[in-house]
Short mmCIF file of N, CA, C and O in Angstrom, two decimals:
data_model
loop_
_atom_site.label_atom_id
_atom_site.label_comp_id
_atom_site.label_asym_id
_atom_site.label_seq_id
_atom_site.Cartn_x
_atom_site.Cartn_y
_atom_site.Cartn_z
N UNK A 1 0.84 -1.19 0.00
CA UNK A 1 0.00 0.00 0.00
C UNK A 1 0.87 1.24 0.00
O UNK A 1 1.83 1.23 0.78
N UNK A 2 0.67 2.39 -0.83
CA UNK A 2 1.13 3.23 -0.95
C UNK A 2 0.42 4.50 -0.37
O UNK A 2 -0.67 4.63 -0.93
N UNK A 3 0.65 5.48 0.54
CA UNK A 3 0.23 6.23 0.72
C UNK A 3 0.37 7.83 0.16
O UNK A 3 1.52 8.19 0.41
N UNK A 4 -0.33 8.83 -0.46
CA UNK A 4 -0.30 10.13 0.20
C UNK A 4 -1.32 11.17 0.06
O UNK A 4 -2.37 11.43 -0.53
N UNK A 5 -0.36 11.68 1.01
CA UNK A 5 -1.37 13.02 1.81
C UNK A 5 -1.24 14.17 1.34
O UNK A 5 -0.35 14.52 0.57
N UNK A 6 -2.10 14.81 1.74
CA UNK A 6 -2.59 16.18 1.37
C UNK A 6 -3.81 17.32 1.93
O UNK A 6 -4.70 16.98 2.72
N UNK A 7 -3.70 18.36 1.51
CA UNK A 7 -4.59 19.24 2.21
C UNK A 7 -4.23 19.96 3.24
O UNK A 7 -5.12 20.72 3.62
N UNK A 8 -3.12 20.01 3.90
CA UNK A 8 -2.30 20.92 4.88
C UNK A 8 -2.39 22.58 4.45
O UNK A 8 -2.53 22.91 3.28
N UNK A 9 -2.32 23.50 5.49
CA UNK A 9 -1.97 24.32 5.24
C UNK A 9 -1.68 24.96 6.38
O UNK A 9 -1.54 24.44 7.48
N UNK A 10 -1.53 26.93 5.90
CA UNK A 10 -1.91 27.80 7.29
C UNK A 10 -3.18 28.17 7.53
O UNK A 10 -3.85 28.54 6.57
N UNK A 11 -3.64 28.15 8.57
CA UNK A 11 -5.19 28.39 9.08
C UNK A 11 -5.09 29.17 9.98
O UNK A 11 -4.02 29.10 10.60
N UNK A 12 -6.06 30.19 10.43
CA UNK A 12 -5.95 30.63 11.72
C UNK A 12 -6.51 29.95 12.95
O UNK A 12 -6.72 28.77 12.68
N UNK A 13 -6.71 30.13 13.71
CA UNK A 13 -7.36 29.80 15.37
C UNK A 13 -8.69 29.60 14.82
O UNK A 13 -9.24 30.36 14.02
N UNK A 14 -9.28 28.33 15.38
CA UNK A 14 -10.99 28.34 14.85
C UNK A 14 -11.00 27.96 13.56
O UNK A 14 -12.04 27.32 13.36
N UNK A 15 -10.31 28.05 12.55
CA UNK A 15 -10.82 27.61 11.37
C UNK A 15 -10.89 25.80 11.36
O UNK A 15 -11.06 25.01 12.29
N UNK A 16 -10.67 25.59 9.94
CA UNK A 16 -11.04 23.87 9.81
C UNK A 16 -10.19 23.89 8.29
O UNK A 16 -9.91 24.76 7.46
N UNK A 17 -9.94 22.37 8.44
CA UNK A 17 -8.84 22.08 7.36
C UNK A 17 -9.49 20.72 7.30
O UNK A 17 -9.79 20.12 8.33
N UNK A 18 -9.73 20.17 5.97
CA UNK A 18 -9.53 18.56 5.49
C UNK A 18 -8.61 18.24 4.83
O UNK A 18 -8.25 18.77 3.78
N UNK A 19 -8.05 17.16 5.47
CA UNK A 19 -6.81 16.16 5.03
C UNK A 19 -7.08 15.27 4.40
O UNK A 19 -7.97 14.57 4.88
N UNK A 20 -6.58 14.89 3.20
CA UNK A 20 -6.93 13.50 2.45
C UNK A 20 -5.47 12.75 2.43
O UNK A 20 -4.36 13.21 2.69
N UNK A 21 -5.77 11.67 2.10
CA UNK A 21 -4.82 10.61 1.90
C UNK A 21 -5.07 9.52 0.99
O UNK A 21 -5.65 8.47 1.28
N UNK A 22 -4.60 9.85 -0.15
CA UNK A 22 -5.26 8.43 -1.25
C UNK A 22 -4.25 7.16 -1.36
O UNK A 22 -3.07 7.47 -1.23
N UNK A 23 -4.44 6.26 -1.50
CA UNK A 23 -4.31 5.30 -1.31
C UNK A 23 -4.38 4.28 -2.56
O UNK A 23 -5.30 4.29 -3.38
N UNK A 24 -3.34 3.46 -2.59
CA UNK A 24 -2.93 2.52 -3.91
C UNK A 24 -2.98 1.05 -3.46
O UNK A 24 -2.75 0.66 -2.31
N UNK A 25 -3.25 0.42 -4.32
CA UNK A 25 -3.74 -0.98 -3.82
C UNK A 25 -4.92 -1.71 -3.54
O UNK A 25 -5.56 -1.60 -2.50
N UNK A 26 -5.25 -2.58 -4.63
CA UNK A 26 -6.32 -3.23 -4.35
C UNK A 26 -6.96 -3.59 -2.70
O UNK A 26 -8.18 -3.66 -2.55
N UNK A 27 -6.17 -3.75 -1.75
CA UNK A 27 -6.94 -4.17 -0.79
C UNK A 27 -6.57 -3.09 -0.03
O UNK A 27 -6.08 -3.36 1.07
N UNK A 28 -6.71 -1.66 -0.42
CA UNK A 28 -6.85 -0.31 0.45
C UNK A 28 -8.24 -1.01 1.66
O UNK A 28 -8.28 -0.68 2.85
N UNK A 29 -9.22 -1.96 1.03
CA UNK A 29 -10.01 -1.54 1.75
C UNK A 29 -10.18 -2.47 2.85
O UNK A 29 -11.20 -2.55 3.53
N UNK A 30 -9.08 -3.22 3.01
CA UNK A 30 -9.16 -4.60 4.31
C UNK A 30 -8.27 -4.12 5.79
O UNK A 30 -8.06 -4.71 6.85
N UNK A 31 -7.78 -2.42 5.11
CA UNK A 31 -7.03 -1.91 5.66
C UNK A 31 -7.41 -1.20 7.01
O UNK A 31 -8.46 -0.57 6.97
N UNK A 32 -6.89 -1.19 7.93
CA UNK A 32 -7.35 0.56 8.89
C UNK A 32 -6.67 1.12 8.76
O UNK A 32 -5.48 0.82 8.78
N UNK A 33 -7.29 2.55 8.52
CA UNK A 33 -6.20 3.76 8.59
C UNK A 33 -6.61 4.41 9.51
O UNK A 33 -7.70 4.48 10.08
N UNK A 34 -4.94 5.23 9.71
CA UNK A 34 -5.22 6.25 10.75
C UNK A 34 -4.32 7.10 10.41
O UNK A 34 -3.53 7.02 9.47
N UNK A 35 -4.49 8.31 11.55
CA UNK A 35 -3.62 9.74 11.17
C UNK A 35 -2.82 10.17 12.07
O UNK A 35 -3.40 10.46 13.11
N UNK A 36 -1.83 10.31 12.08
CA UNK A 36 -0.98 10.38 13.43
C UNK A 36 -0.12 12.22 13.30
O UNK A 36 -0.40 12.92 12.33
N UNK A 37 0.62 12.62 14.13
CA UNK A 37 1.31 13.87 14.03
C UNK A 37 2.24 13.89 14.61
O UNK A 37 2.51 13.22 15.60
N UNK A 38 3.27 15.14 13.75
CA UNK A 38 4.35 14.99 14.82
C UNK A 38 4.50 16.45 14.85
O UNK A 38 4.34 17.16 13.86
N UNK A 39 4.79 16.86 15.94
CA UNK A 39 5.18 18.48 16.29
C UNK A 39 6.59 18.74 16.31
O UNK A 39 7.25 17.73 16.54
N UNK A 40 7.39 20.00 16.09
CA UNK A 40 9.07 19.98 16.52
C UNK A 40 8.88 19.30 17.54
O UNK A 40 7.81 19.05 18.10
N UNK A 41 10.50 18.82 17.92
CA UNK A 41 10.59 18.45 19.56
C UNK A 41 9.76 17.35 19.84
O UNK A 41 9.70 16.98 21.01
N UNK A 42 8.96 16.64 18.80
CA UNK A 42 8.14 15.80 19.90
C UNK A 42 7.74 14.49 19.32
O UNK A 42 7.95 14.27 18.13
N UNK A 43 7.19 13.62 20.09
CA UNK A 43 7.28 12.05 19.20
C UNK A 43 5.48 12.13 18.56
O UNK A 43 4.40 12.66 18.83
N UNK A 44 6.04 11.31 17.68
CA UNK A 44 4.78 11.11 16.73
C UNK A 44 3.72 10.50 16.87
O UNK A 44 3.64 9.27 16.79
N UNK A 45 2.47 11.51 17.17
CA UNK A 45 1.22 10.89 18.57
C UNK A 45 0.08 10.63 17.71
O UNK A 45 0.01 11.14 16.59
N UNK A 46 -1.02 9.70 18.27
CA UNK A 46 -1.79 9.23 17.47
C UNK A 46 -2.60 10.64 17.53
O UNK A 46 -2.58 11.63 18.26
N UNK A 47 -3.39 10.16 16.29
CA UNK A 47 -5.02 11.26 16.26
C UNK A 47 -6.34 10.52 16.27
O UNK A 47 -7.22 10.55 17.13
N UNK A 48 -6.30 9.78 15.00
CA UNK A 48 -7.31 9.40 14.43
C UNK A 48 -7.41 7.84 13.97
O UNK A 48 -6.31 7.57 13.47
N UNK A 49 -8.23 6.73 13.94
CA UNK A 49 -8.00 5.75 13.40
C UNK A 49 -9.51 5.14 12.91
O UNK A 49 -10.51 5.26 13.62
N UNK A 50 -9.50 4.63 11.94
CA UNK A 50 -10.79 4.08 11.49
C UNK A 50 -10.87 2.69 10.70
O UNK A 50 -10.15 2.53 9.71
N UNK A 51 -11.67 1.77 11.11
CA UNK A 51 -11.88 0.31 10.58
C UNK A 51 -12.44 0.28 9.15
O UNK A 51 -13.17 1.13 8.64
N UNK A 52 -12.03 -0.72 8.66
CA UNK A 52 -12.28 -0.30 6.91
C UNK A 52 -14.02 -0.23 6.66
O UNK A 52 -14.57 0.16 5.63
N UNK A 53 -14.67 -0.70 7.85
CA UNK A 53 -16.00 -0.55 7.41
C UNK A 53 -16.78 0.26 8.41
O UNK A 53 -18.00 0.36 8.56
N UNK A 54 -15.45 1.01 9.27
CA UNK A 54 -16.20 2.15 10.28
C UNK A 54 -17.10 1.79 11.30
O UNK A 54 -17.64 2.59 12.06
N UNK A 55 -17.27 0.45 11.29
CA UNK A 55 -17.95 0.04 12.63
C UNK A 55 -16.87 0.75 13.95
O UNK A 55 -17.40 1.15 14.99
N UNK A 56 -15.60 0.81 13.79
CA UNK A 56 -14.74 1.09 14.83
C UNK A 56 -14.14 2.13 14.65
O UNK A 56 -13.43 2.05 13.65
N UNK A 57 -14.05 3.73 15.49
CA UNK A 57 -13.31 4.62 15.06
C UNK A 57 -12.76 4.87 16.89
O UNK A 57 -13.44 4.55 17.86
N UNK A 58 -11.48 5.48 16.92
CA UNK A 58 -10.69 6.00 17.97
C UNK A 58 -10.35 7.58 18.14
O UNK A 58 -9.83 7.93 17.08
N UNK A 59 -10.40 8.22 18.68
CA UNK A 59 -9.19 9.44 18.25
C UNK A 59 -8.95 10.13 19.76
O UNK A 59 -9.77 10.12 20.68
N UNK A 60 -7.68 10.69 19.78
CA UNK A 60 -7.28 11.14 21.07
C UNK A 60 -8.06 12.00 21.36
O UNK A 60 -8.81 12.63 20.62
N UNK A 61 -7.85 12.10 23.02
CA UNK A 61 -8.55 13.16 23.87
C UNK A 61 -8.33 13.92 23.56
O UNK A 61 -9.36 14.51 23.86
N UNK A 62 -7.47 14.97 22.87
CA UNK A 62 -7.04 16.26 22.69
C UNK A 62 -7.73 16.69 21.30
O UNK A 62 -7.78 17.84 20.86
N UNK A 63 -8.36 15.29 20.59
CA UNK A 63 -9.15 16.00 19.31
C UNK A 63 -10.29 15.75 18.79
O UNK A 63 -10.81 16.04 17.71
N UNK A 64 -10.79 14.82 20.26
CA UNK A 64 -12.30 14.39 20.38
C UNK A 64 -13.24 15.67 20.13
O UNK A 64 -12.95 16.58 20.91
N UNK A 65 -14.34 16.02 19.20
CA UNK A 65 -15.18 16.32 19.07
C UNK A 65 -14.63 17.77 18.09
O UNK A 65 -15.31 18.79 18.07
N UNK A 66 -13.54 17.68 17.45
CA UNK A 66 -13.09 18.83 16.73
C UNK A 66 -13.02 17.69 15.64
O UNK A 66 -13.97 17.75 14.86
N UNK A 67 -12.10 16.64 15.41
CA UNK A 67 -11.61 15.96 14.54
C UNK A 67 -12.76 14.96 14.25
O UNK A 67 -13.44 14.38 15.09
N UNK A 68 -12.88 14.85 12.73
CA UNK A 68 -13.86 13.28 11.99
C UNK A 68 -12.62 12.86 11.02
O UNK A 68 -12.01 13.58 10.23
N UNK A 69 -12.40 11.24 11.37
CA UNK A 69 -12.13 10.59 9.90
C UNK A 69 -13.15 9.46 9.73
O UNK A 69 -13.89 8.75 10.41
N UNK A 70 -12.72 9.72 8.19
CA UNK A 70 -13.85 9.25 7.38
C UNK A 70 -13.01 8.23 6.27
O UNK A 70 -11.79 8.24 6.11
N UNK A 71 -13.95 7.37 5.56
CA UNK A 71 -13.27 6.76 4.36
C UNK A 71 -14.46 6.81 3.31
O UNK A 71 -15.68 6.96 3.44
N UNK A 72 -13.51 6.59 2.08
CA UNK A 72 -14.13 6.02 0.90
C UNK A 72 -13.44 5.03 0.15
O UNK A 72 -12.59 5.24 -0.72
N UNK A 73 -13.91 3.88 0.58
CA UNK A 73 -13.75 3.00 0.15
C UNK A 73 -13.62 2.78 -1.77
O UNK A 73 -12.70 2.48 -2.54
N UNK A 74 -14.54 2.98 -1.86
CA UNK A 74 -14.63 3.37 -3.49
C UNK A 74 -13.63 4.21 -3.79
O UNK A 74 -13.34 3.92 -4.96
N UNK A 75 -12.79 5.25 -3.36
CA UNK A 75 -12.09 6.04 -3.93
C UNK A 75 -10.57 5.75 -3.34
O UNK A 75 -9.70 6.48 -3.81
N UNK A 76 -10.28 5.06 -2.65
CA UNK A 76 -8.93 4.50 -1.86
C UNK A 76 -8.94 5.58 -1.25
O UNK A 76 -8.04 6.30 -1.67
N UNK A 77 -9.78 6.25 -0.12
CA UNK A 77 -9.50 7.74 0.17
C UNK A 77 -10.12 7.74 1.30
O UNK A 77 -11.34 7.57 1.42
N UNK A 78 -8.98 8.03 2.64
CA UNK A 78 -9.41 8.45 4.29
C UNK A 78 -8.81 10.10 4.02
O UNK A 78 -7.97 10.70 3.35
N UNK A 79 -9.96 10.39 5.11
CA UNK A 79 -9.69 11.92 5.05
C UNK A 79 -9.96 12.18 6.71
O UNK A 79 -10.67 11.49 7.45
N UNK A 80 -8.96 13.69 7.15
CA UNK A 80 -9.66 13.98 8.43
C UNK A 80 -9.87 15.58 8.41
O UNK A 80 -9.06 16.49 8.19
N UNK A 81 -11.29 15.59 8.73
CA UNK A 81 -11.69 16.67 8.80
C UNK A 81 -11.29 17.51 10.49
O UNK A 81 -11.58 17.03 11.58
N UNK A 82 -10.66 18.66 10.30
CA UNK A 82 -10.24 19.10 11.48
C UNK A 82 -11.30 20.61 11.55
O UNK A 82 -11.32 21.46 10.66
N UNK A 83 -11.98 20.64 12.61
CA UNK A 83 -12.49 22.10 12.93
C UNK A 83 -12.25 22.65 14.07
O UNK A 83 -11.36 21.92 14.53
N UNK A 84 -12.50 23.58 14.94
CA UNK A 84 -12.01 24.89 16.00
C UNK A 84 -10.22 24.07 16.03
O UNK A 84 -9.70 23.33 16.87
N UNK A 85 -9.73 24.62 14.73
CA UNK A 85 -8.53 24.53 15.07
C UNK A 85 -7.60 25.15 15.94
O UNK A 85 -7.75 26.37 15.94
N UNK A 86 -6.52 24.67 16.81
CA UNK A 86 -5.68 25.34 18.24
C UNK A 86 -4.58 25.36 17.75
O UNK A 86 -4.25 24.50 16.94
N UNK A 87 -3.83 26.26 18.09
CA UNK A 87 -2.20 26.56 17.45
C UNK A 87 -1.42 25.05 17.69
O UNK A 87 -0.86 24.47 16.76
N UNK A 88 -1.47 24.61 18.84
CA UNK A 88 -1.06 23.27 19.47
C UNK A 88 -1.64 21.95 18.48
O UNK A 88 -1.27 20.78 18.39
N UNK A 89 -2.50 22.59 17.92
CA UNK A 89 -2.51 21.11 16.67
C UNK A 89 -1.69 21.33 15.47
O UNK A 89 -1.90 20.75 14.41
N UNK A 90 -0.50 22.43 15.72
CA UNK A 90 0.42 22.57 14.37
C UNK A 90 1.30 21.30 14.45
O UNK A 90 1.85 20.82 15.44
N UNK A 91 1.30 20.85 13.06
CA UNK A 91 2.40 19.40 13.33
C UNK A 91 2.17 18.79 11.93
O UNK A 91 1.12 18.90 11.31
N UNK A 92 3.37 18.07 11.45
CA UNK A 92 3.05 17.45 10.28
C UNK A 92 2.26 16.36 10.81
O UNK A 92 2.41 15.66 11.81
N UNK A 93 1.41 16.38 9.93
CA UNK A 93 0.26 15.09 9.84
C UNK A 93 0.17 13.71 8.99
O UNK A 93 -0.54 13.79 8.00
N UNK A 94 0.71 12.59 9.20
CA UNK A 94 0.78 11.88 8.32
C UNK A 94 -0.06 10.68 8.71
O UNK A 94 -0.08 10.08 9.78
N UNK A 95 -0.82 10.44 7.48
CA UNK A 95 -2.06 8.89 6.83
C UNK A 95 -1.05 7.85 7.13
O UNK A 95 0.15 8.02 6.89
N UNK A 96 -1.58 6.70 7.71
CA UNK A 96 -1.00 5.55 8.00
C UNK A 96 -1.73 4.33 7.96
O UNK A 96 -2.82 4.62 8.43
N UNK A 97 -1.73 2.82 7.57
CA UNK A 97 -2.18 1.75 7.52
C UNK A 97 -1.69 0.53 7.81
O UNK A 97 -0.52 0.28 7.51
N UNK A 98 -2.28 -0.18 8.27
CA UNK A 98 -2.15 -1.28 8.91
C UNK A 98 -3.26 -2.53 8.84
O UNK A 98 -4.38 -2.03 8.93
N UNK A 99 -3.33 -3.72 8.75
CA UNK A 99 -4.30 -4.90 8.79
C UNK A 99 -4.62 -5.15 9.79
O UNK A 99 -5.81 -5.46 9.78
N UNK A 100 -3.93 -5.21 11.29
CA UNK A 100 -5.22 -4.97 12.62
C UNK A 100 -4.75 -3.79 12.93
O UNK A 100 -3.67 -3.21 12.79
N UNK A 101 -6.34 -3.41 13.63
CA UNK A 101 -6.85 -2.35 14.40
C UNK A 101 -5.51 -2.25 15.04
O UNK A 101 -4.75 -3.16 15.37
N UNK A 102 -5.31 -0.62 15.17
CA UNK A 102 -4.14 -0.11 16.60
C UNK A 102 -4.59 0.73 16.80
O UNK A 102 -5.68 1.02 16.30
N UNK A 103 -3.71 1.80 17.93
CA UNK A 103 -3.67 3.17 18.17
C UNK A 103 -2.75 3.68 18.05
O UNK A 103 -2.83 4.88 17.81
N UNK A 104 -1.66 3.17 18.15
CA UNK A 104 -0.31 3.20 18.35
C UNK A 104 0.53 3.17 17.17
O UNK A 104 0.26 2.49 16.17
N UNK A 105 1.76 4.08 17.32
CA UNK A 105 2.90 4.48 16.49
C UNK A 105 3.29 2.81 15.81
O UNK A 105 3.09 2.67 14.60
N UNK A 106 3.60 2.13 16.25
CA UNK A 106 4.44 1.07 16.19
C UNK A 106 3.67 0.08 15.65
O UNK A 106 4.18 -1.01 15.39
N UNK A 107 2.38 0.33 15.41
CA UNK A 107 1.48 -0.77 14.58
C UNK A 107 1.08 -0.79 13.71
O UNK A 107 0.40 -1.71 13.26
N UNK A 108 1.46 0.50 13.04
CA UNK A 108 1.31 0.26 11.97
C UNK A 108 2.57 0.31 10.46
O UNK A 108 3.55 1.04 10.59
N UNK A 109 2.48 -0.17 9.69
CA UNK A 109 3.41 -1.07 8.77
C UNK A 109 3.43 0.27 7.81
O UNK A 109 4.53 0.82 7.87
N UNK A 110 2.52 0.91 6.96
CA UNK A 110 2.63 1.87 6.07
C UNK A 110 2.46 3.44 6.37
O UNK A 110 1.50 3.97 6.93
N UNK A 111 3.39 3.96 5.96
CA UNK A 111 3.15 5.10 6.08
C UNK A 111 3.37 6.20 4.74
O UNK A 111 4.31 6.04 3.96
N UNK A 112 2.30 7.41 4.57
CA UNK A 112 2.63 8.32 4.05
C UNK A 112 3.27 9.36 4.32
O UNK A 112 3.27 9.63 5.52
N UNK A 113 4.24 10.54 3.18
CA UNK A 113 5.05 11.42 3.39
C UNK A 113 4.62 12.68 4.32
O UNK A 113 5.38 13.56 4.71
N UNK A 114 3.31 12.57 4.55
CA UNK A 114 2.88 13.44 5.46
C UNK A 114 2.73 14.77 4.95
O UNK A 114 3.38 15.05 3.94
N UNK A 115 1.76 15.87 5.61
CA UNK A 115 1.36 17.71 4.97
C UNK A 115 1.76 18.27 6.60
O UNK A 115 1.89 17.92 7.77
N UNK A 116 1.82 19.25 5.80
CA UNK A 116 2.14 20.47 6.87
C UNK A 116 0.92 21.10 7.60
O UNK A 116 0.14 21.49 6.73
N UNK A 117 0.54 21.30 8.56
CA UNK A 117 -0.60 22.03 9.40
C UNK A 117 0.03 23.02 10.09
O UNK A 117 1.00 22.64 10.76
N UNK A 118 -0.30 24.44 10.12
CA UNK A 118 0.45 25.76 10.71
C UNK A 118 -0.85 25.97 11.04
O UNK A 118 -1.65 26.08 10.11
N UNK A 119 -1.37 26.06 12.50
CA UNK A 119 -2.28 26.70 12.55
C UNK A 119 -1.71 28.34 13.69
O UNK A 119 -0.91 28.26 14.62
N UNK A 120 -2.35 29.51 13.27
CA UNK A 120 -1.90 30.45 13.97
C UNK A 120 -3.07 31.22 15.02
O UNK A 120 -4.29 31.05 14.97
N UNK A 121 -2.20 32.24 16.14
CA UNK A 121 -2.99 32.20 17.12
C UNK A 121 -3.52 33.58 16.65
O UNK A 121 -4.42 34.14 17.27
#
């Protein structure tokens, strides 16, 4: 599976950004993806994760009820929609996949080159 991402930018405080991540490979869809970040200075923390048929979704405390990911199956395409964006969610953001469910950095096998998120105060 090949990943990449896109949709990063600068935003101010409060705004909203969607991230996509398309995806190569017939069995994009046996996959879970998820979205992880990394800030300067800091290790690369989960966000978001979703089961290929969305019965199961996760996402950290810090982006519960701002952050949705979503898939389309039909289009090899997870996306995360981010709204009341916080300066503290600036960080490259990178799409990731794996065949079981995780939360975690270390479980998963594919990764994309990741977008830039600047959000300002």
């Amino acid at each position: 599976v090949q990943l990449q991402a896109s949709g990063g930018g600068l935003v101010q405080a409060g705004g909203s950004l969607r991230l996509s991540c398309a995806a190569s490979g017939r069995t994009f869809r046996s996959y879970v993806m998820g979205w992880f970040r990394q800030a300067p200075g800091k290790e690369r923390e989960f966000v978001a994760a979703r089961s290929w048929s969305g019965g199961r979704t996760d996402y950290a405390e810090s982006v519960k009820g701002r952050f949705t990911i979503s898939r389309d199956n039909a289009l090899n395409t997870v996306y995360l929609q981010m709204n009341s964006l916080k300066p503290e969610d600036t960080a490259i953001y990178y799409c990731a996949a794996t065949p079981n469910y995780d939360v975690n950095v270390s479980g998963y096998r594919y990764w994309g080159q990741g977008t830039q998120v600047t959000v300002s105060s």
